[in-house]
Amino acid sequence: YRERPVDTVVDHLEHLRKKHGTSTFYFSQDSVAPKTLLKLADRLVDRQVDLGWATDLKPEKYLTQERAERLRRSGAVACALGVESGSQRVLDLIDKGAPVPVVGDVIDRLAKAGIAAEAMCFTDFPTETKSEAIETLEFLDEKREKLGLFIVGEFGLTHGALVAQNPENVGVE
């Protein structure tokens, strides 16, 4: 994985827009740091590139209301957030980083800026209880007016995942 310089990304977007006659892009990647996305957003505004875009985004407290507004001014229409769970214990097991209240704040800020917040969640993480799964649904219900969409799937163990490498860390024998 290598990150392209922001000016190169903007050049590529302008070229693709002209070549394919499109004005909407999805930045497909696992997740982008808000700092990197803000650099891109500022450059799009500086260069007056008129396009709409969406991406995956880490829900971090760094994304203040002012920063969400900067994303919107640059053309952001949607950000998919890896919410995973509404249970803090499960998030701690996943080593997600952002606590539930921070994730909620990011959803609120994106919505207020006019950016569709998309919550990506799952249940059935190893050792998750029924009440913890319900916490995820309750979190989504609490945020339903501010979410553009949400997905709740079942956890699937993949080869190479942290859970597979160290099952004892999540209480699996």
mmCIF file with all atom_site columns, C-alpha atoms in Angstrom, residues 2-144:
data_model
loop_
_atom_site.group_PDB
_atom_site.id
_atom_site.type_symbol
_atom_site.label_atom_id
_atom_site.label_alt_id
_atom_site.label_comp_id
_atom_site.label_asym_id
_atom_site.label_entity_id
_atom_site.label_seq_id
_atom_site.pdbx_PDB_ins_code
_atom_site.Cartn_x
_atom_site.Cartn_y
_atom_site.Cartn_z
_atom_site.occupancy
_atom_site.B_iso_or_equiv
_atom_site.pdbx_formal_charge
_atom_site.auth_seq_id
_atom_site.auth_comp_id
_atom_site.auth_asym_id
_atom_site.auth_atom_id
_atom_site.pdbx_PDB_model_num
ATOM 1   C CA . ARG A 1 2   ? 1.300   3.391   -0.980  1.00 0.00 ? 2   ARG A CA 1
ATOM 2   C CA . GLU A 1 3   ? -0.481  6.677   -0.622  1.00 0.00 ? 3   GLU A CA 1
ATOM 3   C CA . ARG A 1 4   ? -0.387  8.958   -3.635  1.00 0.00 ? 4   ARG A CA 1
ATOM 4   C CA . PRO A 1 5   ? 0.472   12.631  -3.183  1.00 0.00 ? 5   PRO A CA 1
ATOM 5   C CA . VAL A 1 6   ? -2.675  14.750  -2.902  1.00 0.00 ? 6   VAL A CA 1
ATOM 6   C CA . ASP A 1 7   ? -1.907  16.745  -6.058  1.00 0.00 ? 7   ASP A CA 1
ATOM 7   C CA . THR A 1 8   ? -1.526  13.502  -8.003  1.00 0.00 ? 8   THR A CA 1
ATOM 8   C CA . VAL A 1 9   ? -4.894  12.281  -6.722  1.00 0.00 ? 9   VAL A CA 1
ATOM 9   C CA . VAL A 1 10  ? -6.576  15.518  -7.801  1.00 0.00 ? 10  VAL A CA 1
ATOM 10  C CA . ASP A 1 11  ? -4.885  15.324  -11.227 1.00 0.00 ? 11  ASP A CA 1
ATOM 11  C CA . HIS A 1 12  ? -6.149  11.746  -11.615 1.00 0.00 ? 12  HIS A CA 1
ATOM 12  C CA . LEU A 1 13  ? -9.682  12.718  -10.573 1.00 0.00 ? 13  LEU A CA 1
ATOM 13  C CA . GLU A 1 14  ? -9.764  15.563  -13.077 1.00 0.00 ? 14  GLU A CA 1
ATOM 14  C CA . HIS A 1 15  ? -8.464  13.272  -15.832 1.00 0.00 ? 15  HIS A CA 1
ATOM 15  C CA . LEU A 1 16  ? -10.965 10.500  -15.021 1.00 0.00 ? 16  LEU A CA 1
ATOM 16  C CA . ARG A 1 17  ? -13.800 12.985  -14.859 1.00 0.00 ? 17  ARG A CA 1
ATOM 17  C CA . LYS A 1 18  ? -13.014 14.281  -18.354 1.00 0.00 ? 18  LYS A CA 1
ATOM 18  C CA . LYS A 1 19  ? -12.272 10.852  -19.829 1.00 0.00 ? 19  LYS A CA 1
ATOM 19  C CA . HIS A 1 20  ? -15.421 9.134   -18.513 1.00 0.00 ? 20  HIS A CA 1
ATOM 20  C CA . GLY A 1 21  ? -17.784 12.098  -18.197 1.00 0.00 ? 21  GLY A CA 1
ATOM 21  C CA . THR A 1 22  ? -18.489 11.382  -14.540 1.00 0.00 ? 22  THR A CA 1
ATOM 22  C CA . SER A 1 23  ? -18.639 13.744  -11.630 1.00 0.00 ? 23  SER A CA 1
ATOM 23  C CA . THR A 1 24  ? -19.075 11.258  -8.770  1.00 0.00 ? 24  THR A CA 1
ATOM 24  C CA . PHE A 1 25  ? -16.326 9.065   -7.320  1.00 0.00 ? 25  PHE A CA 1
ATOM 25  C CA . TYR A 1 26  ? -16.028 6.455   -4.602  1.00 0.00 ? 26  TYR A CA 1
ATOM 26  C CA . PHE A 1 27  ? -12.592 6.274   -3.004  1.00 0.00 ? 27  PHE A CA 1
ATOM 27  C CA . SER A 1 28  ? -12.451 2.530   -2.460  1.00 0.00 ? 28  SER A CA 1
ATOM 28  C CA . GLN A 1 29  ? -10.078 1.560   0.307   1.00 0.00 ? 29  GLN A CA 1
ATOM 29  C CA . ASP A 1 30  ? -10.227 -0.076  3.695   1.00 0.00 ? 30  ASP A CA 1
ATOM 30  C CA . SER A 1 31  ? -10.217 3.231   5.501   1.00 0.00 ? 31  SER A CA 1
ATOM 31  C CA . VAL A 1 32  ? -8.631  6.612   5.175   1.00 0.00 ? 32  VAL A CA 1
ATOM 32  C CA . ALA A 1 33  ? -7.310  8.759   7.997   1.00 0.00 ? 33  ALA A CA 1
ATOM 33  C CA . PRO A 1 34  ? -9.311  11.961  8.429   1.00 0.00 ? 34  PRO A CA 1
ATOM 34  C CA . LYS A 1 35  ? -6.088  14.034  8.180   1.00 0.00 ? 35  LYS A CA 1
ATOM 35  C CA . THR A 1 36  ? -5.351  12.644  4.724   1.00 0.00 ? 36  THR A CA 1
ATOM 36  C CA . LEU A 1 37  ? -8.915  13.140  3.591   1.00 0.00 ? 37  LEU A CA 1
ATOM 37  C CA . LEU A 1 38  ? -8.880  16.746  4.783   1.00 0.00 ? 38  LEU A CA 1
ATOM 38  C CA . LYS A 1 39  ? -5.746  17.466  2.760   1.00 0.00 ? 39  LYS A CA 1
ATOM 39  C CA . LEU A 1 40  ? -7.488  16.102  -0.307  1.00 0.00 ? 40  LEU A CA 1
ATOM 40  C CA . ALA A 1 41  ? -10.659 18.055  0.479   1.00 0.00 ? 41  ALA A CA 1
ATOM 41  C CA . ASP A 1 42  ? -8.755  21.317  0.836   1.00 0.00 ? 42  ASP A CA 1
ATOM 42  C CA . ARG A 1 43  ? -6.935  20.735  -2.441  1.00 0.00 ? 43  ARG A CA 1
ATOM 43  C CA . LEU A 1 44  ? -10.186 19.989  -4.276  1.00 0.00 ? 44  LEU A CA 1
ATOM 44  C CA . VAL A 1 45  ? -11.597 23.285  -3.010  1.00 0.00 ? 45  VAL A CA 1
ATOM 45  C CA . ASP A 1 46  ? -8.388  25.221  -3.807  1.00 0.00 ? 46  ASP A CA 1
ATOM 46  C CA . ARG A 1 47  ? -8.363  23.886  -7.357  1.00 0.00 ? 47  ARG A CA 1
ATOM 47  C CA . GLN A 1 48  ? -12.130 24.363  -7.731  1.00 0.00 ? 48  GLN A CA 1
ATOM 48  C CA . VAL A 1 49  ? -12.703 20.764  -8.754  1.00 0.00 ? 49  VAL A CA 1
ATOM 49  C CA . ASP A 1 50  ? -16.462 20.269  -8.876  1.00 0.00 ? 50  ASP A CA 1
ATOM 50  C CA . LEU A 1 51  ? -17.275 16.655  -8.058  1.00 0.00 ? 51  LEU A CA 1
ATOM 51  C CA . GLY A 1 52  ? -19.052 14.492  -5.535  1.00 0.00 ? 52  GLY A CA 1
ATOM 52  C CA . TRP A 1 53  ? -17.308 11.753  -3.639  1.00 0.00 ? 53  TRP A CA 1
ATOM 53  C CA . ALA A 1 54  ? -17.736 9.120   -0.958  1.00 0.00 ? 54  ALA A CA 1
ATOM 54  C CA . THR A 1 55  ? -15.333 6.898   0.959   1.00 0.00 ? 55  THR A CA 1
ATOM 55  C CA . ASP A 1 56  ? -14.764 4.759   4.016   1.00 0.00 ? 56  ASP A CA 1
ATOM 56  C CA . LEU A 1 57  ? -13.695 6.820   7.011   1.00 0.00 ? 57  LEU A CA 1
ATOM 57  C CA . LYS A 1 58  ? -12.279 6.065   10.439  1.00 0.00 ? 58  LYS A CA 1
ATOM 58  C CA . PRO A 1 59  ? -14.655 7.474   13.069  1.00 0.00 ? 59  PRO A CA 1
ATOM 59  C CA . GLU A 1 60  ? -12.138 9.492   15.091  1.00 0.00 ? 60  GLU A CA 1
ATOM 60  C CA . LYS A 1 61  ? -12.624 12.439  17.435  1.00 0.00 ? 61  LYS A CA 1
ATOM 61  C CA . TYR A 1 62  ? -10.295 14.368  15.107  1.00 0.00 ? 62  TYR A CA 1
ATOM 62  C CA . LEU A 1 63  ? -13.293 14.863  12.821  1.00 0.00 ? 63  LEU A CA 1
ATOM 63  C CA . THR A 1 64  ? -14.664 18.060  14.353  1.00 0.00 ? 64  THR A CA 1
ATOM 64  C CA . GLN A 1 65  ? -17.736 19.857  13.008  1.00 0.00 ? 65  GLN A CA 1
ATOM 65  C CA . GLU A 1 66  ? -15.510 22.360  11.182  1.00 0.00 ? 66  GLU A CA 1
ATOM 66  C CA . ARG A 1 67  ? -13.590 19.521  9.536   1.00 0.00 ? 67  ARG A CA 1
ATOM 67  C CA . ALA A 1 68  ? -16.804 17.759  8.507   1.00 0.00 ? 68  ALA A CA 1
ATOM 68  C CA . GLU A 1 69  ? -17.909 21.032  6.883   1.00 0.00 ? 69  GLU A CA 1
ATOM 69  C CA . ARG A 1 70  ? -14.596 21.177  4.976   1.00 0.00 ? 70  ARG A CA 1
ATOM 70  C CA . LEU A 1 71  ? -15.255 17.684  3.634   1.00 0.00 ? 71  LEU A CA 1
ATOM 71  C CA . ARG A 1 72  ? -18.736 18.710  2.505   1.00 0.00 ? 72  ARG A CA 1
ATOM 72  C CA . ARG A 1 73  ? -17.457 21.855  0.744   1.00 0.00 ? 73  ARG A CA 1
ATOM 73  C CA . SER A 1 74  ? -15.091 19.658  -1.255  1.00 0.00 ? 74  SER A CA 1
ATOM 74  C CA . GLY A 1 75  ? -17.919 17.458  -2.515  1.00 0.00 ? 75  GLY A CA 1
ATOM 75  C CA . ALA A 1 76  ? -18.281 14.735  0.138   1.00 0.00 ? 76  ALA A CA 1
ATOM 76  C CA . VAL A 1 77  ? -21.686 13.104  -0.100  1.00 0.00 ? 77  VAL A CA 1
ATOM 77  C CA . ALA A 1 78  ? -21.225 9.968   2.037   1.00 0.00 ? 78  ALA A CA 1
ATOM 78  C CA . CYS A 1 79  ? -18.782 8.334   4.460   1.00 0.00 ? 79  CYS A CA 1
ATOM 79  C CA . ALA A 1 80  ? -19.000 4.690   5.482   1.00 0.00 ? 80  ALA A CA 1
ATOM 80  C CA . LEU A 1 81  ? -17.899 4.208   9.071   1.00 0.00 ? 81  LEU A CA 1
ATOM 81  C CA . GLY A 1 82  ? -16.609 0.966   10.550  1.00 0.00 ? 82  GLY A CA 1
ATOM 82  C CA . VAL A 1 83  ? -18.825 1.166   13.630  1.00 0.00 ? 83  VAL A CA 1
ATOM 83  C CA . GLU A 1 84  ? -18.644 -2.629  14.172  1.00 0.00 ? 84  GLU A CA 1
ATOM 84  C CA . SER A 1 85  ? -20.500 -2.711  17.522  1.00 0.00 ? 85  SER A CA 1
ATOM 85  C CA . GLY A 1 86  ? -22.424 -0.577  19.966  1.00 0.00 ? 86  GLY A CA 1
ATOM 86  C CA . SER A 1 87  ? -20.875 -2.524  22.855  1.00 0.00 ? 87  SER A CA 1
ATOM 87  C CA . GLN A 1 88  ? -17.735 -1.013  24.319  1.00 0.00 ? 88  GLN A CA 1
ATOM 88  C CA . ARG A 1 89  ? -16.554 -4.403  25.564  1.00 0.00 ? 89  ARG A CA 1
ATOM 89  C CA . VAL A 1 90  ? -16.760 -5.847  22.056  1.00 0.00 ? 90  VAL A CA 1
ATOM 90  C CA . LEU A 1 91  ? -15.010 -2.803  20.584  1.00 0.00 ? 91  LEU A CA 1
ATOM 91  C CA . ASP A 1 92  ? -12.238 -3.242  23.143  1.00 0.00 ? 92  ASP A CA 1
ATOM 92  C CA . LEU A 1 93  ? -11.849 -6.887  22.110  1.00 0.00 ? 93  LEU A CA 1
ATOM 93  C CA . ILE A 1 94  ? -11.659 -5.843  18.468  1.00 0.00 ? 94  ILE A CA 1
ATOM 94  C CA . ASP A 1 95  ? -9.146  -3.130  19.478  1.00 0.00 ? 95  ASP A CA 1
ATOM 95  C CA . LYS A 1 96  ? -11.186 -0.679  17.434  1.00 0.00 ? 96  LYS A CA 1
ATOM 96  C CA . GLY A 1 97  ? -9.802  2.460   19.040  1.00 0.00 ? 97  GLY A CA 1
ATOM 97  C CA . ALA A 1 98  ? -12.805 4.791   18.877  1.00 0.00 ? 98  ALA A CA 1
ATOM 98  C CA . PRO A 1 99  ? -15.180 4.522   21.844  1.00 0.00 ? 99  PRO A CA 1
ATOM 99  C CA . VAL A 1 100 ? -18.935 4.348   21.212  1.00 0.00 ? 100 VAL A CA 1
ATOM 100 C CA . PRO A 1 101 ? -19.542 8.031   22.168  1.00 0.00 ? 101 PRO A CA 1
ATOM 101 C CA . VAL A 1 102 ? -16.875 9.202   19.700  1.00 0.00 ? 102 VAL A CA 1
ATOM 102 C CA . VAL A 1 103 ? -18.453 7.152   16.918  1.00 0.00 ? 103 VAL A CA 1
ATOM 103 C CA . GLY A 1 104 ? -21.812 8.714   17.782  1.00 0.00 ? 104 GLY A CA 1
ATOM 104 C CA . ASP A 1 105 ? -20.304 12.204  17.669  1.00 0.00 ? 105 ASP A CA 1
ATOM 105 C CA . VAL A 1 106 ? -18.787 11.563  14.233  1.00 0.00 ? 106 VAL A CA 1
ATOM 106 C CA . ILE A 1 107 ? -22.177 10.404  12.915  1.00 0.00 ? 107 ILE A CA 1
ATOM 107 C CA . ASP A 1 108 ? -23.769 13.568  14.326  1.00 0.00 ? 108 ASP A CA 1
ATOM 108 C CA . ARG A 1 109 ? -21.125 15.830  12.790  1.00 0.00 ? 109 ARG A CA 1
ATOM 109 C CA . LEU A 1 110 ? -21.307 14.245  9.361   1.00 0.00 ? 110 LEU A CA 1
ATOM 110 C CA . ALA A 1 111 ? -25.101 14.466  9.356   1.00 0.00 ? 111 ALA A CA 1
ATOM 111 C CA . LYS A 1 112 ? -25.037 18.110  10.439  1.00 0.00 ? 112 LYS A CA 1
ATOM 112 C CA . ALA A 1 113 ? -22.607 18.868  7.600   1.00 0.00 ? 113 ALA A CA 1
ATOM 113 C CA . GLY A 1 114 ? -24.963 17.239  5.088   1.00 0.00 ? 114 GLY A CA 1
ATOM 114 C CA . ILE A 1 115 ? -22.864 14.113  4.536   1.00 0.00 ? 115 ILE A CA 1
ATOM 115 C CA . ALA A 1 116 ? -24.612 10.745  4.641   1.00 0.00 ? 116 ALA A CA 1
ATOM 116 C CA . ALA A 1 117 ? -23.140 8.701   7.481   1.00 0.00 ? 117 ALA A CA 1
ATOM 117 C CA . GLU A 1 118 ? -23.193 4.973   6.785   1.00 0.00 ? 118 GLU A CA 1
ATOM 118 C CA . ALA A 1 119 ? -22.757 2.649   9.768   1.00 0.00 ? 119 ALA A CA 1
ATOM 119 C CA . MET A 1 120 ? -21.154 -0.727  9.093   1.00 0.00 ? 120 MET A CA 1
ATOM 120 C CA . CYS A 1 121 ? -21.812 -3.148  11.976  1.00 0.00 ? 121 CYS A CA 1
ATOM 121 C CA . PHE A 1 122 ? -21.828 -6.843  12.767  1.00 0.00 ? 122 PHE A CA 1
ATOM 122 C CA . THR A 1 123 ? -23.003 -9.197  15.475  1.00 0.00 ? 123 THR A CA 1
ATOM 123 C CA . ASP A 1 124 ? -21.774 -12.620 16.567  1.00 0.00 ? 124 ASP A CA 1
ATOM 124 C CA . PHE A 1 125 ? -18.227 -11.571 17.397  1.00 0.00 ? 125 PHE A CA 1
ATOM 125 C CA . PRO A 1 126 ? -16.645 -14.329 19.536  1.00 0.00 ? 126 PRO A CA 1
ATOM 126 C CA . THR A 1 127 ? -17.958 -14.116 23.124  1.00 0.00 ? 127 THR A CA 1
ATOM 127 C CA . GLU A 1 128 ? -20.482 -11.377 22.239  1.00 0.00 ? 128 GLU A CA 1
ATOM 128 C CA . THR A 1 129 ? -23.637 -11.803 24.300  1.00 0.00 ? 129 THR A CA 1
ATOM 129 C CA . LYS A 1 130 ? -27.205 -11.282 23.163  1.00 0.00 ? 130 LYS A CA 1
ATOM 130 C CA . SER A 1 131 ? -27.427 -8.106  25.237  1.00 0.00 ? 131 SER A CA 1
ATOM 131 C CA . GLU A 1 132 ? -24.251 -6.761  23.593  1.00 0.00 ? 132 GLU A CA 1
ATOM 132 C CA . ALA A 1 133 ? -25.692 -7.465  20.136  1.00 0.00 ? 133 ALA A CA 1
ATOM 133 C CA . ILE A 1 134 ? -28.805 -5.587  21.226  1.00 0.00 ? 134 ILE A CA 1
ATOM 134 C CA . GLU A 1 135 ? -26.590 -2.653  22.296  1.00 0.00 ? 135 GLU A CA 1
ATOM 135 C CA . THR A 1 136 ? -25.530 -2.357  18.647  1.00 0.00 ? 136 THR A CA 1
ATOM 136 C CA . LEU A 1 137 ? -29.142 -2.280  17.485  1.00 0.00 ? 137 LEU A CA 1
ATOM 137 C CA . GLU A 1 138 ? -30.021 0.270   20.174  1.00 0.00 ? 138 GLU A CA 1
ATOM 138 C CA . PHE A 1 139 ? -27.101 2.461   19.100  1.00 0.00 ? 139 PHE A CA 1
ATOM 139 C CA . LEU A 1 140 ? -28.340 2.361   15.509  1.00 0.00 ? 140 LEU A CA 1
ATOM 140 C CA . ASP A 1 141 ? -31.887 3.125   16.644  1.00 0.00 ? 141 ASP A CA 1
ATOM 141 C CA . GLU A 1 142 ? -30.630 6.116   18.635  1.00 0.00 ? 142 GLU A CA 1
ATOM 142 C CA . LYS A 1 143 ? -28.803 7.436   15.546  1.00 0.00 ? 143 LYS A CA 1
ATOM 143 C CA . ARG A 1 144 ? -31.392 6.447   12.930  1.00 0.00 ? 144 ARG A CA 1
#
